[in-house]
Amino acid sequence: MKYLTFSYDDGVTQDIRLVELFNKYGMKCTFNINSGLLGKDGYLDINGVRVNHIKVKPEDVRYIYDGHEVAGHGLTHPCLARLTDEKIIEEVEVDRVRLSELCGYDVVGFAYPGGDYDRRVSQLIKNKTGIKYCRTVTSTHDFVPQDYLHEFNPTVYHHKEWDKLFELGDKFLSLKTDTPSVFYVWGHAYEFDIHNSWDRFEEFLKMMSKAKDIEFVTNKEALLDRR
Ligand SMILES: [Zn+2]
């Protein structure tokens, strides 16, 4: 009844290290990637720190994310609320089909690029594409099940809310529940390169991995399969 799941965006090369970390602790993650940007080089300047923002190559997607879930993030990482209906469907559905081909299974998840969406966008995706759930960037700080999966709010954003991450971790470990409860953590793997917080994140995984009553699952398993 208790599920821990992770969601990491943009399909960057730091995902390779993150996958190794999840595998070490028997945990599963969903990676939201942009099929139209795969293989592109780049960097980001965040708080005065320059980090690589290099996208994984299309031919590597299947083996890098093996054992985890790949989900959509738009063909080109667009701000969807600014686009026409037609363009939204194209960005989401063409991306979904391409990713499904690369992975060899039906991709059904999605994360809003830049957290940008409105009710028109989520309804279009729900009614006109094969996407079954969409993640927003609004933290709930709770584990309560949600009904409208095309605007699914995560529990916590690790990078900006480190203290909250550990506080909620403690709370989830001691939670006794008869209803499905989901602890949903999201972020970007390149954020671990800023202030080198890889070890801090590993501490969190180690802490959660000791629980006997928590299942470690992908987003799809947490939101669609285990309800
Ligand atoms: Zn993104």
PDB file of C-alpha atoms and ligand atoms in Angstrom:
ATOM      1  CA  MET A   1       0.000   0.000   0.000  1.00  0.00           C
ATOM      2  CA  LYS A   2       3.051   2.324   0.210  1.00  0.00           C
ATOM      3  CA  TYR A   3       4.821   3.188  -3.034  1.00  0.00           C
ATOM      4  CA  LEU A   4       7.950   5.253  -3.550  1.00  0.00           C
ATOM      5  CA  THR A   5       8.513   6.524  -7.071  1.00  0.00           C
ATOM      6  CA  PHE A   6      10.882   8.971  -8.804  1.00  0.00           C
ATOM      7  CA  SER A   7      10.607  11.157 -11.909  1.00  0.00           C
ATOM      8  CA  TYR A   8      13.631  12.781 -13.592  1.00  0.00           C
ATOM      9  CA  ASP A   9      13.423  15.098 -16.594  1.00  0.00           C
ATOM     10  CA  ASP A  10      15.203  16.066 -19.815  1.00  0.00           C
ATOM     11  CA  GLY A  11      17.098  12.835 -20.690  1.00  0.00           C
ATOM     12  CA  VAL A  12      20.549  14.126 -19.768  1.00  0.00           C
ATOM     13  CA  THR A  13      23.778  12.091 -19.559  1.00  0.00           C
ATOM     14  CA  GLN A  14      23.800  12.454 -15.737  1.00  0.00           C
ATOM     15  CA  ASP A  15      20.857  10.015 -15.852  1.00  0.00           C
ATOM     16  CA  ILE A  16      23.389   7.202 -16.398  1.00  0.00           C
ATOM     17  CA  ARG A  17      24.914   7.773 -12.939  1.00  0.00           C
ATOM     18  CA  LEU A  18      21.448   8.184 -11.431  1.00  0.00           C
ATOM     19  CA  VAL A  19      20.250   4.864 -12.900  1.00  0.00           C
ATOM     20  CA  GLU A  20      23.281   3.137 -11.309  1.00  0.00           C
ATOM     21  CA  LEU A  21      22.334   4.663  -7.963  1.00  0.00           C
ATOM     22  CA  PHE A  22      18.707   3.551  -8.223  1.00  0.00           C
ATOM     23  CA  ASN A  23      19.828   0.052  -9.260  1.00  0.00           C
ATOM     24  CA  LYS A  24      22.175  -0.153  -6.253  1.00  0.00           C
ATOM     25  CA  TYR A  25      19.201   0.339  -3.895  1.00  0.00           C
ATOM     26  CA  GLY A  26      16.662  -1.703  -5.900  1.00  0.00           C
ATOM     27  CA  MET A  27      14.614   1.384  -6.757  1.00  0.00           C
ATOM     28  CA  LYS A  28      12.801   2.343  -9.924  1.00  0.00           C
ATOM     29  CA  CYS A  29      12.463   5.663 -11.686  1.00  0.00           C
ATOM     30  CA  THR A  30      10.620   7.241 -14.595  1.00  0.00           C
ATOM     31  CA  PHE A  31      12.680   9.349 -16.997  1.00  0.00           C
ATOM     32  CA  ASN A  32      10.858  12.030 -18.995  1.00  0.00           C
ATOM     33  CA  ILE A  33      12.738  12.676 -22.214  1.00  0.00           C
ATOM     34  CA  ASN A  34      12.365  14.798 -25.373  1.00  0.00           C
ATOM     35  CA  SER A  35      12.745  12.557 -28.419  1.00  0.00           C
ATOM     36  CA  GLY A  36      13.326  15.581 -30.703  1.00  0.00           C
ATOM     37  CA  LEU A  37      16.368  16.722 -28.694  1.00  0.00           C
ATOM     38  CA  LEU A  38      18.195  13.407 -28.203  1.00  0.00           C
ATOM     39  CA  GLY A  39      21.945  13.581 -28.889  1.00  0.00           C
ATOM     40  CA  LYS A  40      22.115  17.402 -28.532  1.00  0.00           C
ATOM     41  CA  ASP A  41      25.023  19.004 -26.643  1.00  0.00           C
ATOM     42  CA  GLY A  42      24.575  21.924 -24.257  1.00  0.00           C
ATOM     43  CA  TYR A  43      25.063  23.367 -20.799  1.00  0.00           C
ATOM     44  CA  LEU A  44      23.094  25.338 -18.210  1.00  0.00           C
ATOM     45  CA  ASP A  45      24.224  28.146 -15.916  1.00  0.00           C
ATOM     46  CA  ILE A  46      22.398  27.772 -12.615  1.00  0.00           C
ATOM     47  CA  ASN A  47      23.214  29.974  -9.616  1.00  0.00           C
ATOM     48  CA  GLY A  48      26.622  30.732 -11.131  1.00  0.00           C
ATOM     49  CA  VAL A  49      27.462  27.063 -11.665  1.00  0.00           C
ATOM     50  CA  ARG A  50      27.837  25.673 -15.185  1.00  0.00           C
ATOM     51  CA  VAL A  51      26.636  22.101 -15.609  1.00  0.00           C
ATOM     52  CA  ASN A  52      26.451  19.846 -18.658  1.00  0.00           C
ATOM     53  CA  HIS A  53      23.048  19.548 -20.268  1.00  0.00           C
ATOM     54  CA  ILE A  54      23.933  16.925 -22.851  1.00  0.00           C
ATOM     55  CA  LYS A  55      21.094  14.736 -24.051  1.00  0.00           C
ATOM     56  CA  VAL A  56      21.533  10.979 -24.343  1.00  0.00           C
ATOM     57  CA  LYS A  57      21.724   9.524 -27.865  1.00  0.00           C
ATOM     58  CA  PRO A  58      18.597   7.949 -29.367  1.00  0.00           C
ATOM     59  CA  GLU A  59      20.311   4.606 -29.915  1.00  0.00           C
ATOM     60  CA  ASP A  60      21.291   4.484 -26.210  1.00  0.00           C
ATOM     61  CA  VAL A  61      17.826   5.138 -24.749  1.00  0.00           C
ATOM     62  CA  ARG A  62      16.772   1.507 -24.577  1.00  0.00           C
ATOM     63  CA  TYR A  63      19.777   0.219 -22.651  1.00  0.00           C
ATOM     64  CA  ILE A  64      20.432   3.281 -20.427  1.00  0.00           C
ATOM     65  CA  TYR A  65      16.888   3.179 -19.031  1.00  0.00           C
ATOM     66  CA  ASP A  66      16.502  -0.607 -19.022  1.00  0.00           C
ATOM     67  CA  GLY A  67      14.526  -1.741 -15.957  1.00  0.00           C
ATOM     68  CA  HIS A  68      13.056   1.747 -15.446  1.00  0.00           C
ATOM     69  CA  GLU A  69      10.290   3.648 -17.287  1.00  0.00           C
ATOM     70  CA  VAL A  70      10.682   6.112 -20.139  1.00  0.00           C
ATOM     71  CA  ALA A  71       7.966   8.766 -20.441  1.00  0.00           C
ATOM     72  CA  GLY A  72       7.384  11.783 -22.701  1.00  0.00           C
ATOM     73  CA  HIS A  73       8.412  15.385 -22.132  1.00  0.00           C
ATOM     74  CA  GLY A  74       7.365  16.847 -25.527  1.00  0.00           C
ATOM     75  CA  LEU A  75       9.274  16.566 -28.807  1.00  0.00           C
ATOM     76  CA  THR A  76      11.141  19.852 -28.265  1.00  0.00           C
ATOM     77  CA  HIS A  77      10.442  20.799 -24.597  1.00  0.00           C
ATOM     78  CA  PRO A  78       7.759  23.374 -25.532  1.00  0.00           C
ATOM     79  CA  CYS A  79       5.629  25.581 -23.275  1.00  0.00           C
ATOM     80  CA  LEU A  80       2.411  23.761 -24.168  1.00  0.00           C
ATOM     81  CA  ALA A  81      -0.105  26.341 -22.901  1.00  0.00           C
ATOM     82  CA  ARG A  82       1.104  28.760 -25.594  1.00  0.00           C
ATOM     83  CA  LEU A  83       0.496  26.345 -28.491  1.00  0.00           C
ATOM     84  CA  THR A  84      -2.553  25.584 -30.653  1.00  0.00           C
ATOM     85  CA  ASP A  85      -4.525  22.386 -30.023  1.00  0.00           C
ATOM     86  CA  GLU A  86      -3.036  20.783 -33.113  1.00  0.00           C
ATOM     87  CA  LYS A  87       0.536  21.609 -32.157  1.00  0.00           C
ATOM     88  CA  ILE A  88       0.050  20.340 -28.584  1.00  0.00           C
ATOM     89  CA  ILE A  89      -1.190  16.982 -29.850  1.00  0.00           C
ATOM     90  CA  GLU A  90       1.758  16.769 -32.258  1.00  0.00           C
ATOM     91  CA  GLU A  91       4.359  17.638 -29.588  1.00  0.00           C
ATOM     92  CA  VAL A  92       2.946  15.049 -27.202  1.00  0.00           C
ATOM     93  CA  GLU A  93       1.787  12.204 -29.445  1.00  0.00           C
ATOM     94  CA  VAL A  94       4.629  12.173 -32.005  1.00  0.00           C
ATOM     95  CA  ASP A  95       7.063  12.209 -29.066  1.00  0.00           C
ATOM     96  CA  ARG A  96       5.178   9.349 -27.388  1.00  0.00           C
ATOM     97  CA  VAL A  97       5.197   7.203 -30.548  1.00  0.00           C
ATOM     98  CA  ARG A  98       8.915   7.827 -31.195  1.00  0.00           C
ATOM     99  CA  LEU A  99       9.838   6.986 -27.604  1.00  0.00           C
ATOM    100  CA  SER A 100       7.678   3.842 -27.759  1.00  0.00           C
ATOM    101  CA  GLU A 101       9.646   2.739 -30.847  1.00  0.00           C
ATOM    102  CA  LEU A 102      13.000   3.477 -29.180  1.00  0.00           C
ATOM    103  CA  CYS A 103      12.046   1.584 -25.998  1.00  0.00           C
ATOM    104  CA  GLY A 104      10.079  -1.304 -27.464  1.00  0.00           C
ATOM    105  CA  TYR A 105       7.002  -0.758 -25.275  1.00  0.00           C
ATOM    106  CA  ASP A 106       4.000   1.559 -25.159  1.00  0.00           C
ATOM    107  CA  VAL A 107       5.006   4.849 -23.495  1.00  0.00           C
ATOM    108  CA  VAL A 108       2.052   6.212 -21.473  1.00  0.00           C
ATOM    109  CA  GLY A 109       3.536   8.798 -19.088  1.00  0.00           C
ATOM    110  CA  PHE A 110       4.339  12.482 -19.508  1.00  0.00           C
ATOM    111  CA  ALA A 111       5.799  15.413 -17.546  1.00  0.00           C
ATOM    112  CA  TYR A 112       4.881  18.995 -18.506  1.00  0.00           C
ATOM    113  CA  PRO A 113       7.978  20.732 -19.950  1.00  0.00           C
ATOM    114  CA  GLY A 114       8.784  23.703 -17.709  1.00  0.00           C
ATOM    115  CA  GLY A 115       5.716  22.751 -15.665  1.00  0.00           C
ATOM    116  CA  ASP A 116       3.657  24.723 -18.190  1.00  0.00           C
ATOM    117  CA  TYR A 117       0.041  23.612 -18.700  1.00  0.00           C
ATOM    118  CA  ASP A 118      -3.595  24.578 -18.192  1.00  0.00           C
ATOM    119  CA  ARG A 119      -6.875  22.657 -18.212  1.00  0.00           C
ATOM    120  CA  ARG A 120      -7.178  22.928 -22.033  1.00  0.00           C
ATOM    121  CA  VAL A 121      -3.756  21.270 -22.406  1.00  0.00           C
ATOM    122  CA  SER A 122      -4.417  18.458 -19.926  1.00  0.00           C
ATOM    123  CA  GLN A 123      -7.859  17.703 -21.416  1.00  0.00           C
ATOM    124  CA  LEU A 124      -6.419  17.589 -24.950  1.00  0.00           C
ATOM    125  CA  ILE A 125      -3.706  15.175 -23.873  1.00  0.00           C
ATOM    126  CA  LYS A 126      -6.256  13.054 -22.029  1.00  0.00           C
ATOM    127  CA  ASN A 127      -8.685  12.894 -24.957  1.00  0.00           C
ATOM    128  CA  LYS A 128      -6.433  12.997 -28.031  1.00  0.00           C
ATOM    129  CA  THR A 129      -3.207  11.139 -27.183  1.00  0.00           C
ATOM    130  CA  GLY A 130      -2.135   7.808 -25.705  1.00  0.00           C
ATOM    131  CA  ILE A 131      -0.765   9.487 -22.573  1.00  0.00           C
ATOM    132  CA  LYS A 132      -2.390   8.149 -19.373  1.00  0.00           C
ATOM    133  CA  TYR A 133      -0.849  10.439 -16.750  1.00  0.00           C
ATOM    134  CA  CYS A 134       0.960  13.832 -16.680  1.00  0.00           C
ATOM    135  CA  ARG A 135       3.165  15.191 -13.891  1.00  0.00           C
ATOM    136  CA  THR A 136       3.094  18.851 -12.879  1.00  0.00           C
ATOM    137  CA  VAL A 137       5.744  20.691 -10.793  1.00  0.00           C
ATOM    138  CA  THR A 138       3.441  21.569  -7.876  1.00  0.00           C
ATOM    139  CA  SER A 139       4.538  19.901  -4.630  1.00  0.00           C
ATOM    140  CA  THR A 140       1.778  18.474  -2.410  1.00  0.00           C
ATOM    141  CA  HIS A 141       4.014  17.461   0.531  1.00  0.00           C
ATOM    142  CA  ASP A 142       1.649  14.539   1.093  1.00  0.00           C
ATOM    143  CA  PHE A 143       1.018  10.960  -0.100  1.00  0.00           C
ATOM    144  CA  VAL A 144      -2.722  11.166  -0.755  1.00  0.00           C
ATOM    145  CA  PRO A 145      -4.040   9.460  -3.935  1.00  0.00           C
ATOM    146  CA  GLN A 146      -5.193  11.813  -6.717  1.00  0.00           C
ATOM    147  CA  ASP A 147      -8.025  11.213  -9.174  1.00  0.00           C
ATOM    148  CA  TYR A 148      -7.186  13.502 -12.087  1.00  0.00           C
ATOM    149  CA  LEU A 149      -4.011  11.832 -13.350  1.00  0.00           C
ATOM    150  CA  HIS A 150      -3.510  14.248 -16.255  1.00  0.00           C
ATOM    151  CA  GLU A 151      -2.562  16.910 -13.709  1.00  0.00           C
ATOM    152  CA  PHE A 152      -0.755  14.754 -11.187  1.00  0.00           C
ATOM    153  CA  ASN A 153       1.056  16.775  -8.504  1.00  0.00           C
ATOM    154  CA  PRO A 154       4.295  15.294  -7.119  1.00  0.00           C
ATOM    155  CA  THR A 155       5.075  15.088  -3.398  1.00  0.00           C
ATOM    156  CA  VAL A 156       8.383  16.953  -3.428  1.00  0.00           C
ATOM    157  CA  TYR A 157      11.068  18.491  -5.687  1.00  0.00           C
ATOM    158  CA  HIS A 158      14.383  17.228  -4.280  1.00  0.00           C
ATOM    159  CA  HIS A 159      16.602  20.056  -5.495  1.00  0.00           C
ATOM    160  CA  LYS A 160      14.797  23.021  -3.931  1.00  0.00           C
ATOM    161  CA  GLU A 161      13.383  21.159  -0.915  1.00  0.00           C
ATOM    162  CA  TRP A 162      16.166  19.000   0.546  1.00  0.00           C
ATOM    163  CA  ASP A 163      15.013  19.343   4.165  1.00  0.00           C
ATOM    164  CA  LYS A 164      11.455  18.593   3.171  1.00  0.00           C
ATOM    165  CA  LEU A 165      12.645  15.498   1.268  1.00  0.00           C
ATOM    166  CA  PHE A 166      14.157  13.966   4.402  1.00  0.00           C
ATOM    167  CA  GLU A 167      11.310  15.118   6.656  1.00  0.00           C
ATOM    168  CA  LEU A 168       8.749  13.526   4.316  1.00  0.00           C
ATOM    169  CA  GLY A 169      10.955  10.430   4.083  1.00  0.00           C
ATOM    170  CA  ASP A 170      10.738   9.969   7.863  1.00  0.00           C
ATOM    171  CA  LYS A 171       7.005  10.555   7.766  1.00  0.00           C
ATOM    172  CA  PHE A 172       6.539   7.996   4.985  1.00  0.00           C
ATOM    173  CA  LEU A 173       8.668   5.401   6.766  1.00  0.00           C
ATOM    174  CA  SER A 174       6.467   5.580   9.867  1.00  0.00           C
ATOM    175  CA  LEU A 175       3.168   5.904   7.971  1.00  0.00           C
ATOM    176  CA  LYS A 176       0.577   3.208   8.677  1.00  0.00           C
ATOM    177  CA  THR A 177      -2.083   3.090   5.984  1.00  0.00           C
ATOM    178  CA  ASP A 178      -4.837   0.930   4.481  1.00  0.00           C
ATOM    179  CA  THR A 179      -5.163   3.051   1.331  1.00  0.00           C
ATOM    180  CA  PRO A 180      -2.614   3.304  -1.504  1.00  0.00           C
ATOM    181  CA  SER A 181      -0.113   6.047  -0.621  1.00  0.00           C
ATOM    182  CA  VAL A 182       2.427   7.416  -3.097  1.00  0.00           C
ATOM    183  CA  PHE A 183       5.621   9.254  -2.203  1.00  0.00           C
ATOM    184  CA  TYR A 184       6.592  10.915  -5.490  1.00  0.00           C
ATOM    185  CA  VAL A 185       9.980  12.655  -5.834  1.00  0.00           C
ATOM    186  CA  TRP A 186      11.011  14.555  -8.959  1.00  0.00           C
ATOM    187  CA  GLY A 187      13.919  16.602 -10.299  1.00  0.00           C
ATOM    188  CA  HIS A 188      16.687  16.729 -12.919  1.00  0.00           C
ATOM    189  CA  ALA A 189      19.827  14.576 -12.674  1.00  0.00           C
ATOM    190  CA  TYR A 190      22.061  17.532 -13.657  1.00  0.00           C
ATOM    191  CA  GLU A 191      20.977  19.257 -10.422  1.00  0.00           C
ATOM    192  CA  PHE A 192      23.139  16.770  -8.487  1.00  0.00           C
ATOM    193  CA  ASP A 193      26.182  18.288 -10.226  1.00  0.00           C
ATOM    194  CA  ILE A 194      25.326  21.700  -8.735  1.00  0.00           C
ATOM    195  CA  HIS A 195      26.850  21.756  -5.220  1.00  0.00           C
ATOM    196  CA  ASN A 196      27.652  18.058  -5.781  1.00  0.00           C
ATOM    197  CA  SER A 197      24.641  16.674  -3.949  1.00  0.00           C
ATOM    198  CA  TRP A 198      24.939  13.093  -5.243  1.00  0.00           C
ATOM    199  CA  ASP A 199      25.991  11.797  -1.805  1.00  0.00           C
ATOM    200  CA  ARG A 200      23.123  13.552  -0.097  1.00  0.00           C
ATOM    201  CA  PHE A 201      20.678  11.930  -2.486  1.00  0.00           C
ATOM    202  CA  GLU A 202      22.277   8.530  -1.936  1.00  0.00           C
ATOM    203  CA  GLU A 203      21.751   9.020   1.814  1.00  0.00           C
ATOM    204  CA  PHE A 204      18.051   9.459   1.122  1.00  0.00           C
ATOM    205  CA  LEU A 205      17.903   6.290  -1.016  1.00  0.00           C
ATOM    206  CA  LYS A 206      19.777   4.331   1.655  1.00  0.00           C
ATOM    207  CA  MET A 207      17.366   5.565   4.328  1.00  0.00           C
ATOM    208  CA  MET A 208      14.282   4.587   2.301  1.00  0.00           C
ATOM    209  CA  SER A 209      15.699   1.263   1.083  1.00  0.00           C
ATOM    210  CA  LYS A 210      15.594  -0.208   4.603  1.00  0.00           C
ATOM    211  CA  ALA A 211      11.779  -0.109   4.718  1.00  0.00           C
ATOM    212  CA  LYS A 212      10.060  -3.484   4.499  1.00  0.00           C
ATOM    213  CA  ASP A 213       6.589  -2.114   3.763  1.00  0.00           C
ATOM    214  CA  ILE A 214       7.422   0.200   0.832  1.00  0.00           C
ATOM    215  CA  GLU A 215       7.374  -0.931  -2.795  1.00  0.00           C
ATOM    216  CA  PHE A 216       9.828   0.772  -5.149  1.00  0.00           C
ATOM    217  CA  VAL A 217       8.042   1.299  -8.446  1.00  0.00           C
ATOM    218  CA  THR A 218       7.951   3.372 -11.635  1.00  0.00           C
ATOM    219  CA  ASN A 219       5.416   6.186 -12.035  1.00  0.00           C
ATOM    220  CA  LYS A 220       3.251   3.997 -14.241  1.00  0.00           C
ATOM    221  CA  GLU A 221       3.234   1.233 -11.648  1.00  0.00           C
ATOM    222  CA  ALA A 222       2.445   3.692  -8.833  1.00  0.00           C
ATOM    223  CA  LEU A 223      -0.259   5.655 -10.656  1.00  0.00           C
ATOM    224  CA  LEU A 224      -1.856   3.162 -13.064  1.00  0.00           C
ATOM    225  CA  ASP A 225      -1.093  -0.422 -12.098  1.00  0.00           C
ATOM    226  CA  ARG A 226      -1.295  -0.390  -8.281  1.00  0.00           C
ATOM    227  CA  ARG A 227      -4.494   1.590  -7.784  1.00  0.00           C
TER     228      ARG A 227
HETATM  229 ZN    ZN B   1      12.299  19.640 -18.674  1.00  0.00          ZN
END
